[in-house]
Amino acid sequence: MNLSVFESMDKHDLRQYLQFLLWHYRVMDSFWYLYIAEQFGEPAADRLNEKVWGRIPAMAAKDLLQRFGIREQGLKGFVRALRLWPWCILVDYRIEESPSEVFISVPSCPTQEARTRRGLGEYDCREMHRLEFDSFARQVDPGIETQCLFAPPEPCCEGLTCRWRFYMKND
């Protein structure tokens, strides 16, 4: 990877480029799913999407732990790494921490909003995100459990798209 283009960028330009990368990261994921669904049907796209989301987050968590020197395990290490996970930034996860549990809430999901704007209806994302969160969390600490409190297409509380709980197996 040739990163020399960044050597002359100031902080503002680096931030602009980071926003560009994150935006296109999300757009690439969206179009990948839509075109798979168009070509092979939504059930096939769902299965492939779940396979990808079951694998990539653990790889990312492992890389983040190493690159940023995150040594904590448990919920504390999970939250430190999660805050650096691109999807946490893109979706703006709201993270609530206590010593015994962590909650992630998503007030407004860009994917669900885009689908609604295009008349596609809500995406049943529970299993995909369960795989995502399990994969990421267990890379940090195999004792972390994931619980979906609600996710589309279930009805939820006003102002939230989904909510997840994380806790240690032995607590």
C-alpha positions as YAML, in Angstrom:
chain: A
units: angstrom
residues:
- id: 1
  name: MET
  ca: [0.00, 0.00, 0.00]
- id: 2
  name: ASN
  ca: [1.46, 3.36, -1.01]
- id: 3
  name: LEU
  ca: [0.45, 5.98, 1.55]
- id: 4
  name: SER
  ca: [2.77, 8.74, 0.33]
- id: 5
  name: VAL
  ca: [-0.16, 10.86, -0.93]
- id: 6
  name: PHE
  ca: [-1.05, 11.52, 2.74]
- id: 7
  name: GLU
  ca: [2.37, 12.88, 3.72]
- id: 8
  name: SER
  ca: [1.62, 16.35, 2.34]
- id: 9
  name: MET
  ca: [-2.00, 16.55, 3.53]
- id: 10
  name: ASP
  ca: [-2.87, 18.79, 6.44]
- id: 11
  name: LYS
  ca: [-5.29, 17.73, 9.18]
- id: 12
  name: HIS
  ca: [-8.31, 19.16, 7.35]
- id: 13
  name: ASP
  ca: [-7.52, 17.31, 4.10]
- id: 14
  name: LEU
  ca: [-6.85, 14.06, 5.98]
- id: 15
  name: ARG
  ca: [-10.23, 14.40, 7.68]
- id: 16
  name: GLN
  ca: [-11.92, 15.10, 4.33]
- id: 17
  name: TYR
  ca: [-10.29, 12.03, 2.83]
- id: 18
  name: LEU
  ca: [-11.35, 9.91, 5.81]
- id: 19
  name: GLN
  ca: [-14.95, 11.07, 5.32]
- id: 20
  name: PHE
  ca: [-14.66, 10.19, 1.63]
- id: 21
  name: LEU
  ca: [-13.36, 6.68, 2.46]
- id: 22
  name: LEU
  ca: [-16.02, 6.00, 5.07]
- id: 23
  name: TRP
  ca: [-18.80, 7.19, 2.78]
- id: 24
  name: HIS
  ca: [-17.64, 4.97, -0.08]
- id: 25
  name: TYR
  ca: [-17.09, 2.05, 2.30]
- id: 26
  name: ARG
  ca: [-20.80, 2.19, 3.12]
- id: 27
  name: VAL
  ca: [-21.91, 2.80, -0.47]
- id: 28
  name: MET
  ca: [-19.84, -0.17, -1.71]
- id: 29
  name: ASP
  ca: [-21.47, -2.41, 0.89]
- id: 30
  name: SER
  ca: [-24.94, -1.18, -0.09]
- id: 31
  name: PHE
  ca: [-24.57, -1.68, -3.81]
- id: 32
  name: TRP
  ca: [-22.89, -5.07, -3.32]
- id: 33
  name: TYR
  ca: [-25.98, -6.28, -1.46]
- id: 34
  name: LEU
  ca: [-28.48, -4.68, -3.84]
- id: 35
  name: TYR
  ca: [-26.85, -6.16, -6.95]
- id: 36
  name: ILE
  ca: [-26.53, -9.64, -5.40]
- id: 37
  name: ALA
  ca: [-30.23, -9.46, -4.46]
- id: 38
  name: GLU
  ca: [-31.15, -8.27, -7.95]
- id: 39
  name: GLN
  ca: [-29.16, -11.04, -9.64]
- id: 40
  name: PHE
  ca: [-29.79, -13.99, -7.28]
- id: 41
  name: GLY
  ca: [-32.69, -12.94, -5.03]
- id: 42
  name: GLU
  ca: [-32.84, -11.60, -1.50]
- id: 43
  name: PRO
  ca: [-32.51, -14.96, 0.27]
- id: 44
  name: ALA
  ca: [-29.16, -15.59, -1.49]
- id: 45
  name: ALA
  ca: [-28.04, -12.01, -0.80]
- id: 46
  name: ASP
  ca: [-28.99, -12.43, 2.87]
- id: 47
  name: ARG
  ca: [-27.02, -15.68, 3.19]
- id: 48
  name: LEU
  ca: [-23.93, -14.17, 1.55]
- id: 49
  name: ASN
  ca: [-24.27, -10.98, 3.58]
- id: 50
  name: GLU
  ca: [-24.46, -12.99, 6.80]
- id: 51
  name: LYS
  ca: [-21.34, -14.96, 5.84]
- id: 52
  name: VAL
  ca: [-19.41, -11.76, 5.22]
- id: 53
  name: TRP
  ca: [-20.66, -10.08, 8.40]
- id: 54
  name: GLY
  ca: [-19.87, -13.21, 10.39]
- id: 55
  name: ARG
  ca: [-16.24, -13.07, 9.30]
- id: 56
  name: ILE
  ca: [-15.03, -9.53, 8.61]
- id: 57
  name: PRO
  ca: [-15.74, -7.97, 12.05]
- id: 58
  name: ALA
  ca: [-13.43, -10.45, 13.84]
- id: 59
  name: MET
  ca: [-10.69, -9.63, 11.35]
- id: 60
  name: ALA
  ca: [-11.24, -5.92, 11.93]
- id: 61
  name: ALA
  ca: [-11.31, -6.29, 15.72]
- id: 62
  name: LYS
  ca: [-8.06, -8.25, 15.67]
- id: 63
  name: ASP
  ca: [-6.44, -5.56, 13.52]
- id: 64
  name: LEU
  ca: [-7.78, -2.71, 15.67]
- id: 65
  name: LEU
  ca: [-6.55, -4.37, 18.88]
- id: 66
  name: GLN
  ca: [-3.09, -4.70, 17.40]
- id: 67
  name: ARG
  ca: [-2.83, -1.31, 15.65]
- id: 68
  name: PHE
  ca: [-4.11, 0.69, 18.61]
- id: 69
  name: GLY
  ca: [-2.51, -1.37, 21.38]
- id: 70
  name: ILE
  ca: [-5.81, -2.27, 23.03]
- id: 71
  name: ARG
  ca: [-4.94, -4.85, 25.69]
- id: 72
  name: GLU
  ca: [-8.10, -4.77, 27.80]
- id: 73
  name: GLN
  ca: [-10.46, -7.65, 27.46]
- id: 74
  name: GLY
  ca: [-14.06, -7.80, 28.58]
- id: 75
  name: LEU
  ca: [-16.54, -5.04, 27.96]
- id: 76
  name: LYS
  ca: [-13.99, -2.25, 28.43]
- id: 77
  name: GLY
  ca: [-11.75, -3.59, 25.62]
- id: 78
  name: PHE
  ca: [-14.81, -4.27, 23.47]
- id: 79
  name: VAL
  ca: [-15.99, -0.66, 23.71]
- id: 80
  name: ARG
  ca: [-12.50, 0.77, 23.06]
- id: 81
  name: ALA
  ca: [-12.18, -1.28, 19.87]
- id: 82
  name: LEU
  ca: [-15.82, -0.79, 18.85]
- id: 83
  name: ARG
  ca: [-15.45, 3.00, 18.88]
- id: 84
  name: LEU
  ca: [-12.83, 2.59, 16.11]
- id: 85
  name: TRP
  ca: [-14.92, 0.15, 14.02]
- id: 86
  name: PRO
  ca: [-15.96, 2.00, 10.83]
- id: 87
  name: TRP
  ca: [-19.61, 1.01, 11.20]
- id: 88
  name: CYS
  ca: [-19.73, 2.54, 14.68]
- id: 89
  name: ILE
  ca: [-18.64, 5.82, 13.11]
- id: 90
  name: LEU
  ca: [-20.81, 5.51, 9.98]
- id: 91
  name: VAL
  ca: [-24.00, 4.59, 11.80]
- id: 92
  name: ASP
  ca: [-23.24, 6.65, 14.94]
- id: 93
  name: TYR
  ca: [-23.80, 3.90, 17.48]
- id: 94
  name: ARG
  ca: [-24.88, 5.31, 20.82]
- id: 95
  name: ILE
  ca: [-22.92, 3.38, 23.44]
- id: 96
  name: GLU
  ca: [-23.97, 3.18, 27.09]
- id: 97
  name: GLU
  ca: [-21.53, 1.49, 29.46]
- id: 98
  name: SER
  ca: [-21.77, 0.10, 32.96]
- id: 99
  name: PRO
  ca: [-19.41, -2.37, 34.64]
- id: 100
  name: SER
  ca: [-21.73, -5.31, 33.91]
- id: 101
  name: GLU
  ca: [-23.21, -4.49, 30.51]
- id: 102
  name: VAL
  ca: [-22.99, -2.34, 27.40]
- id: 103
  name: PHE
  ca: [-25.89, -1.16, 25.26]
- id: 104
  name: ILE
  ca: [-25.66, -0.04, 21.65]
- id: 105
  name: SER
  ca: [-28.57, 1.96, 20.28]
- id: 106
  name: VAL
  ca: [-29.02, 3.16, 16.73]
- id: 107
  name: PRO
  ca: [-31.32, 6.18, 16.56]
- id: 108
  name: SER
  ca: [-31.23, 6.39, 12.78]
- id: 109
  name: CYS
  ca: [-29.92, 3.64, 10.49]
- id: 110
  name: PRO
  ca: [-28.60, 4.91, 7.12]
- id: 111
  name: THR
  ca: [-29.32, 1.54, 5.47]
- id: 112
  name: GLN
  ca: [-32.95, 1.41, 6.62]
- id: 113
  name: GLU
  ca: [-33.46, 5.06, 5.67]
- id: 114
  name: ALA
  ca: [-32.05, 4.49, 2.17]
- id: 115
  name: ARG
  ca: [-34.24, 1.42, 1.66]
- id: 116
  name: THR
  ca: [-37.33, 3.36, 2.76]
- id: 117
  name: ARG
  ca: [-36.49, 6.24, 0.39]
- id: 118
  name: ARG
  ca: [-36.19, 3.75, -2.48]
- id: 119
  name: GLY
  ca: [-39.45, 2.00, -1.58]
- id: 120
  name: LEU
  ca: [-37.70, -1.29, -0.71]
- id: 121
  name: GLY
  ca: [-39.13, -1.78, 2.77]
- id: 122
  name: GLU
  ca: [-37.19, -2.54, 5.91]
- id: 123
  name: TYR
  ca: [-34.32, -4.99, 5.79]
- id: 124
  name: ASP
  ca: [-34.49, -7.80, 8.36]
- id: 125
  name: CYS
  ca: [-31.02, -7.16, 9.74]
- id: 126
  name: ARG
  ca: [-31.16, -8.94, 13.10]
- id: 127
  name: GLU
  ca: [-29.17, -12.05, 12.14]
- id: 128
  name: MET
  ca: [-26.59, -10.12, 10.12]
- id: 129
  name: HIS
  ca: [-25.91, -7.76, 13.03]
- id: 130
  name: ARG
  ca: [-25.93, -10.58, 15.56]
- id: 131
  name: LEU
  ca: [-23.17, -12.22, 13.52]
- id: 132
  name: GLU
  ca: [-21.36, -8.88, 13.20]
- id: 133
  name: PHE
  ca: [-21.46, -8.10, 16.90]
- id: 134
  name: ASP
  ca: [-20.69, -11.69, 18.02]
- id: 135
  name: SER
  ca: [-17.73, -11.86, 15.67]
- id: 136
  name: PHE
  ca: [-16.32, -8.51, 16.77]
- id: 137
  name: ALA
  ca: [-16.98, -8.94, 20.50]
- id: 138
  name: ARG
  ca: [-15.62, -12.49, 20.75]
- id: 139
  name: GLN
  ca: [-12.40, -11.45, 19.05]
- id: 140
  name: VAL
  ca: [-11.89, -9.02, 21.94]
- id: 141
  name: ASP
  ca: [-13.04, -11.51, 24.58]
- id: 142
  name: PRO
  ca: [-14.68, -14.92, 23.97]
- id: 143
  name: GLY
  ca: [-16.76, -14.41, 27.13]
- id: 144
  name: ILE
  ca: [-18.81, -11.54, 25.71]
- id: 145
  name: GLU
  ca: [-22.42, -12.40, 24.91]
- id: 146
  name: THR
  ca: [-24.65, -10.49, 22.47]
- id: 147
  name: GLN
  ca: [-28.39, -9.97, 22.87]
- id: 148
  name: CYS
  ca: [-30.64, -8.20, 20.40]
- id: 149
  name: LEU
  ca: [-33.32, -6.28, 22.26]
- id: 150
  name: PHE
  ca: [-35.04, -5.27, 19.01]
- id: 151
  name: ALA
  ca: [-34.17, -4.74, 15.34]
- id: 152
  name: PRO
  ca: [-36.08, -4.27, 12.08]
- id: 153
  name: PRO
  ca: [-38.55, -5.32, 11.00]
- id: 154
  name: GLU
  ca: [-39.82, -5.51, 14.59]
- id: 155
  name: PRO
  ca: [-41.60, -2.45, 15.87]
- id: 156
  name: CYS
  ca: [-39.47, -0.55, 18.32]
- id: 157
  name: CYS
  ca: [-39.52, 2.47, 20.52]
- id: 158
  name: GLU
  ca: [-39.82, 5.94, 19.09]
- id: 159
  name: GLY
  ca: [-36.50, 7.32, 17.92]
- id: 160
  name: LEU
  ca: [-34.57, 4.02, 17.79]
- id: 161
  name: THR
  ca: [-34.00, 1.60, 14.93]
- id: 162
  name: CYS
  ca: [-32.35, -1.13, 16.99]
- id: 163
  name: ARG
  ca: [-30.83, -1.80, 20.40]
- id: 164
  name: TRP
  ca: [-28.29, -4.40, 21.51]
- id: 165
  name: ARG
  ca: [-26.99, -5.58, 24.87]
- id: 166
  name: PHE
  ca: [-23.55, -7.04, 25.60]
- id: 167
  name: TYR
  ca: [-22.56, -8.75, 28.82]
- id: 168
  name: MET
  ca: [-20.05, -11.27, 30.14]
- id: 169
  name: LYS
  ca: [-21.12, -14.95, 30.18]
- id: 170
  name: ASN
  ca: [-20.30, -15.39, 33.86]
- id: 171
  name: ASP
  ca: [-21.98, -12.20, 35.13]
...
